[in-house]
Every structure is written in C-alpha cells, then in structure tokens.
JSON list of C-alpha atoms in Angstrom, two decimals:
[
{"chain": "Q", "resi": 21, "resn": "MET", "atom": "CA", "xyz": [-11.82, 10.60, 15.41]},
{"chain": "Q", "resi": 22, "resn": "PRO", "atom": "CA", "xyz": [-9.19, 12.61, 13.48]},
{"chain": "Q", "resi": 23, "resn": "ASP", "atom": "CA", "xyz": [-8.79, 16.35, 14.06]},
{"chain": "Q", "resi": 24, "resn": "VAL", "atom": "CA", "xyz": [-11.14, 18.60, 12.12]},
{"chain": "Q", "resi": 25, "resn": "THR", "atom": "CA", "xyz": [-9.07, 21.78, 12.24]},
{"chain": "Q", "resi": 26, "resn": "PRO", "atom": "CA", "xyz": [-9.85, 23.66, 9.02]},
{"chain": "Q", "resi": 27, "resn": "ALA", "atom": "CA", "xyz": [-7.40, 23.58, 6.13]},
{"chain": "Q", "resi": 28, "resn": "LEU", "atom": "CA", "xyz": [-5.63, 26.73, 4.97]},
{"chain": "Q", "resi": 29, "resn": "PRO", "atom": "CA", "xyz": [-5.71, 28.13, 1.40]},
{"chain": "Q", "resi": 30, "resn": "GLY", "atom": "CA", "xyz": [-2.35, 26.65, 0.26]},
{"chain": "Q", "resi": 31, "resn": "ASP", "atom": "CA", "xyz": [-2.91, 23.21, 1.77]},
{"chain": "Q", "resi": 32, "resn": "GLU", "atom": "CA", "xyz": [-4.32, 21.58, -1.36]},
{"chain": "Q", "resi": 33, "resn": "ALA", "atom": "CA", "xyz": [-1.39, 22.69, -3.54]},
{"chain": "Q", "resi": 34, "resn": "PHE", "atom": "CA", "xyz": [1.14, 21.27, -1.07]},
{"chain": "Q", "resi": 35, "resn": "MET", "atom": "CA", "xyz": [-0.88, 18.06, -0.75]},
{"chain": "Q", "resi": 36, "resn": "ARG", "atom": "CA", "xyz": [-0.75, 17.69, -4.54]},
{"chain": "Q", "resi": 37, "resn": "GLU", "atom": "CA", "xyz": [3.05, 17.85, -4.24]},
{"chain": "Q", "resi": 38, "resn": "ALA", "atom": "CA", "xyz": [2.86, 15.09, -1.63]},
{"chain": "Q", "resi": 39, "resn": "LEU", "atom": "CA", "xyz": [0.65, 13.08, -4.02]},
{"chain": "Q", "resi": 40, "resn": "ALA", "atom": "CA", "xyz": [3.36, 13.42, -6.70]},
{"chain": "Q", "resi": 41, "resn": "GLN", "atom": "CA", "xyz": [5.80, 11.90, -4.19]},
{"chain": "Q", "resi": 42, "resn": "ALA", "atom": "CA", "xyz": [3.33, 9.07, -3.54]},
{"chain": "Q", "resi": 43, "resn": "GLN", "atom": "CA", "xyz": [3.45, 8.30, -7.26]},
{"chain": "Q", "resi": 44, "resn": "CYS", "atom": "CA", "xyz": [7.25, 7.98, -7.00]},
{"chain": "Q", "resi": 45, "resn": "ALA", "atom": "CA", "xyz": [6.73, 5.35, -4.31]},
{"chain": "Q", "resi": 46, "resn": "TRP", "atom": "CA", "xyz": [4.20, 3.48, -6.47]},
{"chain": "Q", "resi": 47, "resn": "ASP", "atom": "CA", "xyz": [6.60, 3.55, -9.41]},
{"chain": "Q", "resi": 48, "resn": "GLN", "atom": "CA", "xyz": [9.14, 1.73, -7.23]},
{"chain": "Q", "resi": 49, "resn": "GLY", "atom": "CA", "xyz": [6.65, -0.84, -5.94]},
{"chain": "Q", "resi": 50, "resn": "GLU", "atom": "CA", "xyz": [6.36, 0.82, -2.53]},
{"chain": "Q", "resi": 51, "resn": "VAL", "atom": "CA", "xyz": [3.10, 1.64, -0.78]},
{"chain": "Q", "resi": 52, "resn": "PRO", "atom": "CA", "xyz": [2.24, 5.04, -2.30]},
{"chain": "Q", "resi": 53, "resn": "VAL", "atom": "CA", "xyz": [2.63, 7.54, 0.51]},
{"chain": "Q", "resi": 54, "resn": "GLY", "atom": "CA", "xyz": [4.30, 10.87, -0.13]},
{"chain": "Q", "resi": 55, "resn": "ALA", "atom": "CA", "xyz": [5.31, 13.84, 1.99]},
{"chain": "Q", "resi": 56, "resn": "VAL", "atom": "CA", "xyz": [6.70, 17.36, 1.67]},
{"chain": "Q", "resi": 57, "resn": "VAL", "atom": "CA", "xyz": [8.07, 19.75, 4.27]},
{"chain": "Q", "resi": 58, "resn": "VAL", "atom": "CA", "xyz": [7.21, 23.42, 3.82]},
{"chain": "Q", "resi": 59, "resn": "LYS", "atom": "CA", "xyz": [8.84, 26.46, 5.43]},
{"chain": "Q", "resi": 60, "resn": "ASP", "atom": "CA", "xyz": [7.59, 29.98, 4.82]},
{"chain": "Q", "resi": 61, "resn": "GLY", "atom": "CA", "xyz": [5.40, 28.79, 1.94]},
{"chain": "Q", "resi": 62, "resn": "VAL", "atom": "CA", "xyz": [8.23, 26.98, 0.11]},
{"chain": "Q", "resi": 63, "resn": "VAL", "atom": "CA", "xyz": [8.78, 23.23, -0.21]},
{"chain": "Q", "resi": 64, "resn": "ILE", "atom": "CA", "xyz": [12.20, 22.55, 1.30]},
{"chain": "Q", "resi": 65, "resn": "ALA", "atom": "CA", "xyz": [12.12, 18.74, 1.30]},
{"chain": "Q", "resi": 66, "resn": "ARG", "atom": "CA", "xyz": [10.33, 15.80, -0.26]},
{"chain": "Q", "resi": 67, "resn": "GLY", "atom": "CA", "xyz": [9.99, 12.15, 0.63]},
{"chain": "Q", "resi": 68, "resn": "TYR", "atom": "CA", "xyz": [8.15, 9.00, -0.29]},
{"chain": "Q", "resi": 69, "resn": "ASN", "atom": "CA", "xyz": [7.85, 5.52, 1.18]},
{"chain": "Q", "resi": 70, "resn": "GLN", "atom": "CA", "xyz": [11.00, 3.47, 0.65]},
{"chain": "Q", "resi": 71, "resn": "PRO", "atom": "CA", "xyz": [11.17, 0.79, 3.38]},
{"chain": "Q", "resi": 72, "resn": "ILE", "atom": "CA", "xyz": [11.22, -2.11, 0.91]},
{"chain": "Q", "resi": 73, "resn": "GLY", "atom": "CA", "xyz": [13.85, -0.72, -1.44]},
{"chain": "Q", "resi": 74, "resn": "LYS", "atom": "CA", "xyz": [16.07, 0.64, 1.34]},
{"chain": "Q", "resi": 75, "resn": "HIS", "atom": "CA", "xyz": [15.55, -2.39, 3.62]},
{"chain": "Q", "resi": 76, "resn": "ASP", "atom": "CA", "xyz": [14.73, 0.16, 6.30]},
{"chain": "Q", "resi": 77, "resn": "PRO", "atom": "CA", "xyz": [11.57, -0.03, 8.43]},
{"chain": "Q", "resi": 78, "resn": "THR", "atom": "CA", "xyz": [11.94, 3.67, 9.26]},
{"chain": "Q", "resi": 79, "resn": "ALA", "atom": "CA", "xyz": [11.98, 4.84, 5.64]},
{"chain": "Q", "resi": 80, "resn": "HIS", "atom": "CA", "xyz": [8.40, 6.08, 5.70]},
{"chain": "Q", "resi": 81, "resn": "ALA", "atom": "CA", "xyz": [7.65, 9.13, 3.55]},
{"chain": "Q", "resi": 82, "resn": "GLU", "atom": "CA", "xyz": [7.51, 11.43, 6.56]},
{"chain": "Q", "resi": 83, "resn": "ILE", "atom": "CA", "xyz": [10.87, 10.29, 7.95]},
{"chain": "Q", "resi": 84, "resn": "VAL", "atom": "CA", "xyz": [12.55, 10.61, 4.54]},
{"chain": "Q", "resi": 85, "resn": "ALA", "atom": "CA", "xyz": [11.16, 14.14, 4.19]},
{"chain": "Q", "resi": 86, "resn": "LEU", "atom": "CA", "xyz": [12.15, 15.10, 7.76]},
{"chain": "Q", "resi": 87, "resn": "ARG", "atom": "CA", "xyz": [15.72, 13.90, 7.18]},
{"chain": "Q", "resi": 88, "resn": "ALA", "atom": "CA", "xyz": [15.95, 15.92, 3.96]},
{"chain": "Q", "resi": 89, "resn": "ALA", "atom": "CA", "xyz": [14.51, 19.02, 5.65]},
{"chain": "Q", "resi": 90, "resn": "ALA", "atom": "CA", "xyz": [16.93, 18.73, 8.58]},
{"chain": "Q", "resi": 91, "resn": "ALA", "atom": "CA", "xyz": [19.84, 18.43, 6.15]},
{"chain": "Q", "resi": 92, "resn": "ALA", "atom": "CA", "xyz": [18.60, 21.41, 4.13]},
{"chain": "Q", "resi": 93, "resn": "LEU", "atom": "CA", "xyz": [18.28, 23.60, 7.22]},
{"chain": "Q", "resi": 94, "resn": "GLY", "atom": "CA", "xyz": [21.33, 22.23, 9.04]},
{"chain": "Q", "resi": 95, "resn": "ASN", "atom": "CA", "xyz": [19.29, 21.48, 12.15]},
{"chain": "Q", "resi": 96, "resn": "TYR", "atom": "CA", "xyz": [17.25, 18.54, 13.37]},
{"chain": "Q", "resi": 97, "resn": "ARG", "atom": "CA", "xyz": [14.77, 20.99, 14.85]},
{"chain": "Q", "resi": 98, "resn": "LEU", "atom": "CA", "xyz": [12.32, 22.29, 12.27]},
{"chain": "Q", "resi": 99, "resn": "PRO", "atom": "CA", "xyz": [10.31, 25.01, 14.04]},
{"chain": "Q", "resi": 100, "resn": "GLY", "atom": "CA", "xyz": [8.01, 26.93, 11.74]},
{"chain": "Q", "resi": 101, "resn": "CYS", "atom": "CA", "xyz": [7.90, 24.01, 9.29]},
{"chain": "Q", "resi": 102, "resn": "GLU", "atom": "CA", "xyz": [4.81, 22.15, 8.17]},
{"chain": "Q", "resi": 103, "resn": "LEU", "atom": "CA", "xyz": [4.68, 18.57, 6.93]},
{"chain": "Q", "resi": 104, "resn": "TYR", "atom": "CA", "xyz": [2.11, 17.47, 4.35]},
{"chain": "Q", "resi": 105, "resn": "VAL", "atom": "CA", "xyz": [1.58, 13.73, 3.96]},
{"chain": "Q", "resi": 106, "resn": "THR", "atom": "CA", "xyz": [-0.96, 11.74, 1.97]},
{"chain": "Q", "resi": 107, "resn": "LEU", "atom": "CA", "xyz": [-1.75, 9.27, 4.79]},
{"chain": "Q", "resi": 108, "resn": "GLU", "atom": "CA", "xyz": [-2.25, 9.95, 8.49]},
{"chain": "Q", "resi": 109, "resn": "PRO", "atom": "CA", "xyz": [1.11, 9.42, 10.21]},
{"chain": "Q", "resi": 110, "resn": "CYS", "atom": "CA", "xyz": [1.84, 6.40, 12.38]},
{"chain": "Q", "resi": 111, "resn": "VAL", "atom": "CA", "xyz": [3.22, 6.55, 15.93]},
{"chain": "Q", "resi": 112, "resn": "MET", "atom": "CA", "xyz": [6.84, 6.35, 14.74]},
{"chain": "Q", "resi": 113, "resn": "CYS", "atom": "CA", "xyz": [6.46, 9.21, 12.30]},
{"chain": "Q", "resi": 114, "resn": "SER", "atom": "CA", "xyz": [4.42, 11.30, 14.74]},
{"chain": "Q", "resi": 115, "resn": "GLY", "atom": "CA", "xyz": [7.14, 10.87, 17.35]},
{"chain": "Q", "resi": 116, "resn": "ALA", "atom": "CA", "xyz": [9.79, 12.04, 14.89]},
{"chain": "Q", "resi": 117, "resn": "MET", "atom": "CA", "xyz": [7.63, 15.04, 13.97]},
{"chain": "Q", "resi": 118, "resn": "MET", "atom": "CA", "xyz": [7.26, 15.88, 17.63]},
{"chain": "Q", "resi": 119, "resn": "HIS", "atom": "CA", "xyz": [11.03, 15.76, 18.16]},
{"chain": "Q", "resi": 120, "resn": "ALA", "atom": "CA", "xyz": [11.53, 17.94, 15.07]},
{"chain": "Q", "resi": 121, "resn": "ARG", "atom": "CA", "xyz": [9.20, 20.54, 16.61]},
{"chain": "Q", "resi": 122, "resn": "LEU", "atom": "CA", "xyz": [7.04, 20.95, 13.51]},
{"chain": "Q", "resi": 123, "resn": "SER", "atom": "CA", "xyz": [4.37, 23.60, 13.85]},
{"chain": "Q", "resi": 124, "resn": "ARG", "atom": "CA", "xyz": [1.76, 21.84, 11.74]},
{"chain": "Q", "resi": 125, "resn": "ILE", "atom": "CA", "xyz": [1.00, 18.43, 10.25]},
{"chain": "Q", "resi": 126, "resn": "VAL", "atom": "CA", "xyz": [-1.46, 18.18, 7.37]},
{"chain": "Q", "resi": 127, "resn": "TYR", "atom": "CA", "xyz": [-2.56, 14.77, 6.11]},
{"chain": "Q", "resi": 128, "resn": "GLY", "atom": "CA", "xyz": [-4.90, 13.47, 3.45]},
{"chain": "Q", "resi": 129, "resn": "ALA", "atom": "CA", "xyz": [-6.45, 10.08, 4.14]},
{"chain": "Q", "resi": 130, "resn": "SER", "atom": "CA", "xyz": [-7.13, 8.84, 7.67]},
{"chain": "Q", "resi": 131, "resn": "ASP", "atom": "CA", "xyz": [-5.54, 5.55, 8.71]},
{"chain": "Q", "resi": 132, "resn": "PRO", "atom": "CA", "xyz": [-7.94, 3.54, 10.89]},
{"chain": "Q", "resi": 133, "resn": "LYS", "atom": "CA", "xyz": [-5.29, 0.88, 11.58]},
{"chain": "Q", "resi": 134, "resn": "THR", "atom": "CA", "xyz": [-2.22, 2.88, 12.61]},
{"chain": "Q", "resi": 135, "resn": "GLY", "atom": "CA", "xyz": [-3.14, 6.57, 12.54]},
{"chain": "Q", "resi": 136, "resn": "ALA", "atom": "CA", "xyz": [-1.58, 8.57, 15.36]},
{"chain": "Q", "resi": 137, "resn": "CYS", "atom": "CA", "xyz": [-3.23, 11.94, 14.67]},
{"chain": "Q", "resi": 138, "resn": "GLY", "atom": "CA", "xyz": [-6.67, 10.90, 15.85]},
{"chain": "Q", "resi": 139, "resn": "SER", "atom": "CA", "xyz": [-7.77, 7.68, 14.15]},
{"chain": "Q", "resi": 140, "resn": "VAL", "atom": "CA", "xyz": [-6.25, 5.27, 16.68]},
{"chain": "Q", "resi": 141, "resn": "VAL", "atom": "CA", "xyz": [-4.51, 7.69, 19.03]},
{"chain": "Q", "resi": 142, "resn": "ASN", "atom": "CA", "xyz": [-3.61, 11.37, 18.89]},
{"chain": "Q", "resi": 143, "resn": "LEU", "atom": "CA", "xyz": [-0.07, 11.83, 20.15]},
{"chain": "Q", "resi": 144, "resn": "PHE", "atom": "CA", "xyz": [-0.24, 15.56, 19.60]},
{"chain": "Q", "resi": 145, "resn": "GLU", "atom": "CA", "xyz": [-3.02, 15.89, 22.21]},
{"chain": "Q", "resi": 146, "resn": "GLN", "atom": "CA", "xyz": [-1.16, 13.99, 24.93]},
{"chain": "Q", "resi": 147, "resn": "GLU", "atom": "CA", "xyz": [-0.71, 16.52, 27.73]},
{"chain": "Q", "resi": 148, "resn": "GLN", "atom": "CA", "xyz": [2.30, 14.64, 29.13]},
{"chain": "Q", "resi": 149, "resn": "LEU", "atom": "CA", "xyz": [4.32, 15.11, 25.94]},
{"chain": "Q", "resi": 150, "resn": "ASN", "atom": "CA", "xyz": [6.38, 18.25, 25.52]},
{"chain": "Q", "resi": 151, "resn": "HIS", "atom": "CA", "xyz": [5.45, 19.40, 22.01]},
{"chain": "Q", "resi": 152, "resn": "HIS", "atom": "CA", "xyz": [2.03, 19.90, 20.49]},
{"chain": "Q", "resi": 153, "resn": "ALA", "atom": "CA", "xyz": [1.74, 20.59, 16.78]},
{"chain": "Q", "resi": 154, "resn": "GLN", "atom": "CA", "xyz": [-1.49, 21.51, 15.05]},
{"chain": "Q", "resi": 155, "resn": "THR", "atom": "CA", "xyz": [-2.89, 18.63, 12.99]},
{"chain": "Q", "resi": 156, "resn": "VAL", "atom": "CA", "xyz": [-5.22, 18.97, 10.04]},
{"chain": "Q", "resi": 157, "resn": "GLY", "atom": "CA", "xyz": [-6.78, 15.91, 8.43]},
{"chain": "Q", "resi": 158, "resn": "GLY", "atom": "CA", "xyz": [-8.78, 15.25, 5.31]},
{"chain": "Q", "resi": 159, "resn": "VAL", "atom": "CA", "xyz": [-7.03, 17.53, 2.80]},
{"chain": "Q", "resi": 160, "resn": "LEU", "atom": "CA", "xyz": [-7.69, 15.92, -0.61]},
{"chain": "Q", "resi": 161, "resn": "ALA", "atom": "CA", "xyz": [-8.71, 12.84, 1.37]},
{"chain": "Q", "resi": 162, "resn": "ASP", "atom": "CA", "xyz": [-10.50, 11.18, -1.57]},
{"chain": "Q", "resi": 163, "resn": "ASP", "atom": "CA", "xyz": [-7.50, 11.63, -3.88]},
{"chain": "Q", "resi": 164, "resn": "CYS", "atom": "CA", "xyz": [-5.08, 10.36, -1.24]},
{"chain": "Q", "resi": 165, "resn": "ALA", "atom": "CA", "xyz": [-7.22, 7.36, -0.33]},
{"chain": "Q", "resi": 166, "resn": "GLY", "atom": "CA", "xyz": [-7.85, 6.64, -4.01]},
{"chain": "Q", "resi": 167, "resn": "VAL", "atom": "CA", "xyz": [-4.13, 6.27, -4.75]},
{"chain": "Q", "resi": 168, "resn": "LEU", "atom": "CA", "xyz": [-3.82, 3.70, -1.97]},
{"chain": "Q", "resi": 169, "resn": "LYS", "atom": "CA", "xyz": [-6.99, 1.86, -3.00]},
{"chain": "Q", "resi": 170, "resn": "ASP", "atom": "CA", "xyz": [-5.87, 1.72, -6.64]},
{"chain": "Q", "resi": 171, "resn": "PHE", "atom": "CA", "xyz": [-2.39, 0.52, -5.67]},
{"chain": "Q", "resi": 172, "resn": "PHE", "atom": "CA", "xyz": [-3.68, -2.36, -3.56]},
{"chain": "Q", "resi": 173, "resn": "ALA", "atom": "CA", "xyz": [-6.32, -3.28, -6.18]},
{"chain": "Q", "resi": 174, "resn": "ALA", "atom": "CA", "xyz": [-3.55, -3.48, -8.80]},
{"chain": "Q", "resi": 175, "resn": "ARG", "atom": "CA", "xyz": [-1.43, -5.62, -6.46]},
{"chain": "Q", "resi": 176, "resn": "ARG", "atom": "CA", "xyz": [-4.34, -8.00, -5.81]},
{"chain": "Q", "resi": 177, "resn": "ALA", "atom": "CA", "xyz": [-5.08, -8.24, -9.54]},
{"chain": "Q", "resi": 178, "resn": "ALA", "atom": "CA", "xyz": [-1.43, -8.98, -10.33]},
{"chain": "Q", "resi": 179, "resn": "ALA", "atom": "CA", "xyz": [-1.31, -11.66, -7.62]},
{"chain": "Q", "resi": 180, "resn": "ALA", "atom": "CA", "xyz": [-4.51, -13.27, -8.96]},
{"chain": "Q", "resi": 181, "resn": "GLN", "atom": "CA", "xyz": [-3.08, -13.22, -12.48]},
{"chain": "Q", "resi": 182, "resn": "ALA", "atom": "CA", "xyz": [0.15, -14.84, -11.24]},
{"chain": "Q", "resi": 183, "resn": "ARG", "atom": "CA", "xyz": [-1.81, -17.56, -9.43]},
{"chain": "Q", "resi": 184, "resn": "LYS", "atom": "CA", "xyz": [-3.88, -18.20, -12.55]},
{"chain": "Q", "resi": 185, "resn": "ALA", "atom": "CA", "xyz": [-0.76, -18.40, -14.73]},
{"chain": "Q", "resi": 186, "resn": "ALA", "atom": "CA", "xyz": [0.78, -20.92, -12.31]},
{"chain": "Q", "resi": 187, "resn": "LEU", "atom": "CA", "xyz": [-2.14, -23.34, -12.58]},
{"chain": "Q", "resi": 188, "resn": "PRO", "atom": "CA", "xyz": [-1.76, -26.31, -14.90]},
{"chain": "Q", "resi": 189, "resn": "PRO", "atom": "CA", "xyz": [-3.83, -26.13, -18.08]},
{"chain": "Q", "resi": 190, "resn": "ALA", "atom": "CA", "xyz": [-7.35, -27.51, -17.82]},
{"chain": "Q", "resi": 191, "resn": "VAL", "atom": "CA", "xyz": [-7.87, -30.98, -19.26]},
{"chain": "Q", "resi": 192, "resn": "GLU", "atom": "CA", "xyz": [-10.76, -31.24, -21.69]}
]
C-alpha cells in the first residue's frame, strides 16, 4: 500500500504544474506523465514523458526533470529538492531519485503495476539502501489518474476507428 504521509500546503499547486507537463506529453503522443523539481519553494526544473519521441527508454518525466535540475544546480546531487510527479515512480526513476538525494517525492496517482513508492515495492523503505526520502502519495490523485484514463480511452477509440475505417464496405 502506498505511503500515507500527509501532503503539505503547497503540494497541490506544484502537482498542478506537473499536470501541465503531463499535458505536454499527451500533446506529443506520449503517455501523459509530468514532473517538476522544487527547491526552496521554487520550481527549478520540469519534465514530461518522452521515451517514444527521444527513442530513449529512460526518458520518463522524472528522469527528464532530474537531469534538468542537476544542470540548473550544477550538481547531480539534489539535496533539499522535492520532486512532484503525476504517477507513482517506477523502480528506475526511484533509483535515480535516491542517487540524487532528493528529500521528498510527491506523486499523484498510484501505479499498481510498476509503482516503487509502495504499490508494488517501496524502495525508500529498504533499510539496506543508503538514502531514504519521504514519499507522499495521492496528491490530486483523481486529476492525475483521470488524465491517464482519458489518454488511454482516446487511444482505444482512435484504434477502434482506424480498424473500422480499414474494413471493406458492407455488401447490401
């Protein structure tokens, strides 16, 4: 079960910024996941899913945002930074966040298939690992899940329409 640490007052505003990034992904035909990195109450980096367009399996929203934050700060370590993401991070992204030494990860929708902040596994609670960030789940969860649900419904509808258009005309 995902972490139930309570959200903080500014969390919804930053999650809305992450949702705006998710829309950028949707606009490019990518799965709509967005992320922002915040330091001292200011967004310092943004990212959205781009693995299809960049031909890069690591171009998840979180990784794109972490790379931008590291470049902005001139350091791959991001202590004191928080990452907001619309979907619970996977193992790859959680590992990168751990190496970046983020202080806090806030996500919207849980991911029962690949979530690594409590849905499938919680890497941040593994005693053997050397960094433990606070995780907060469920911030604007309905909005975040709704974007994904709407995206995949639109994709299914488009595929059904394409299949229908490819059928030969009915003979009467």
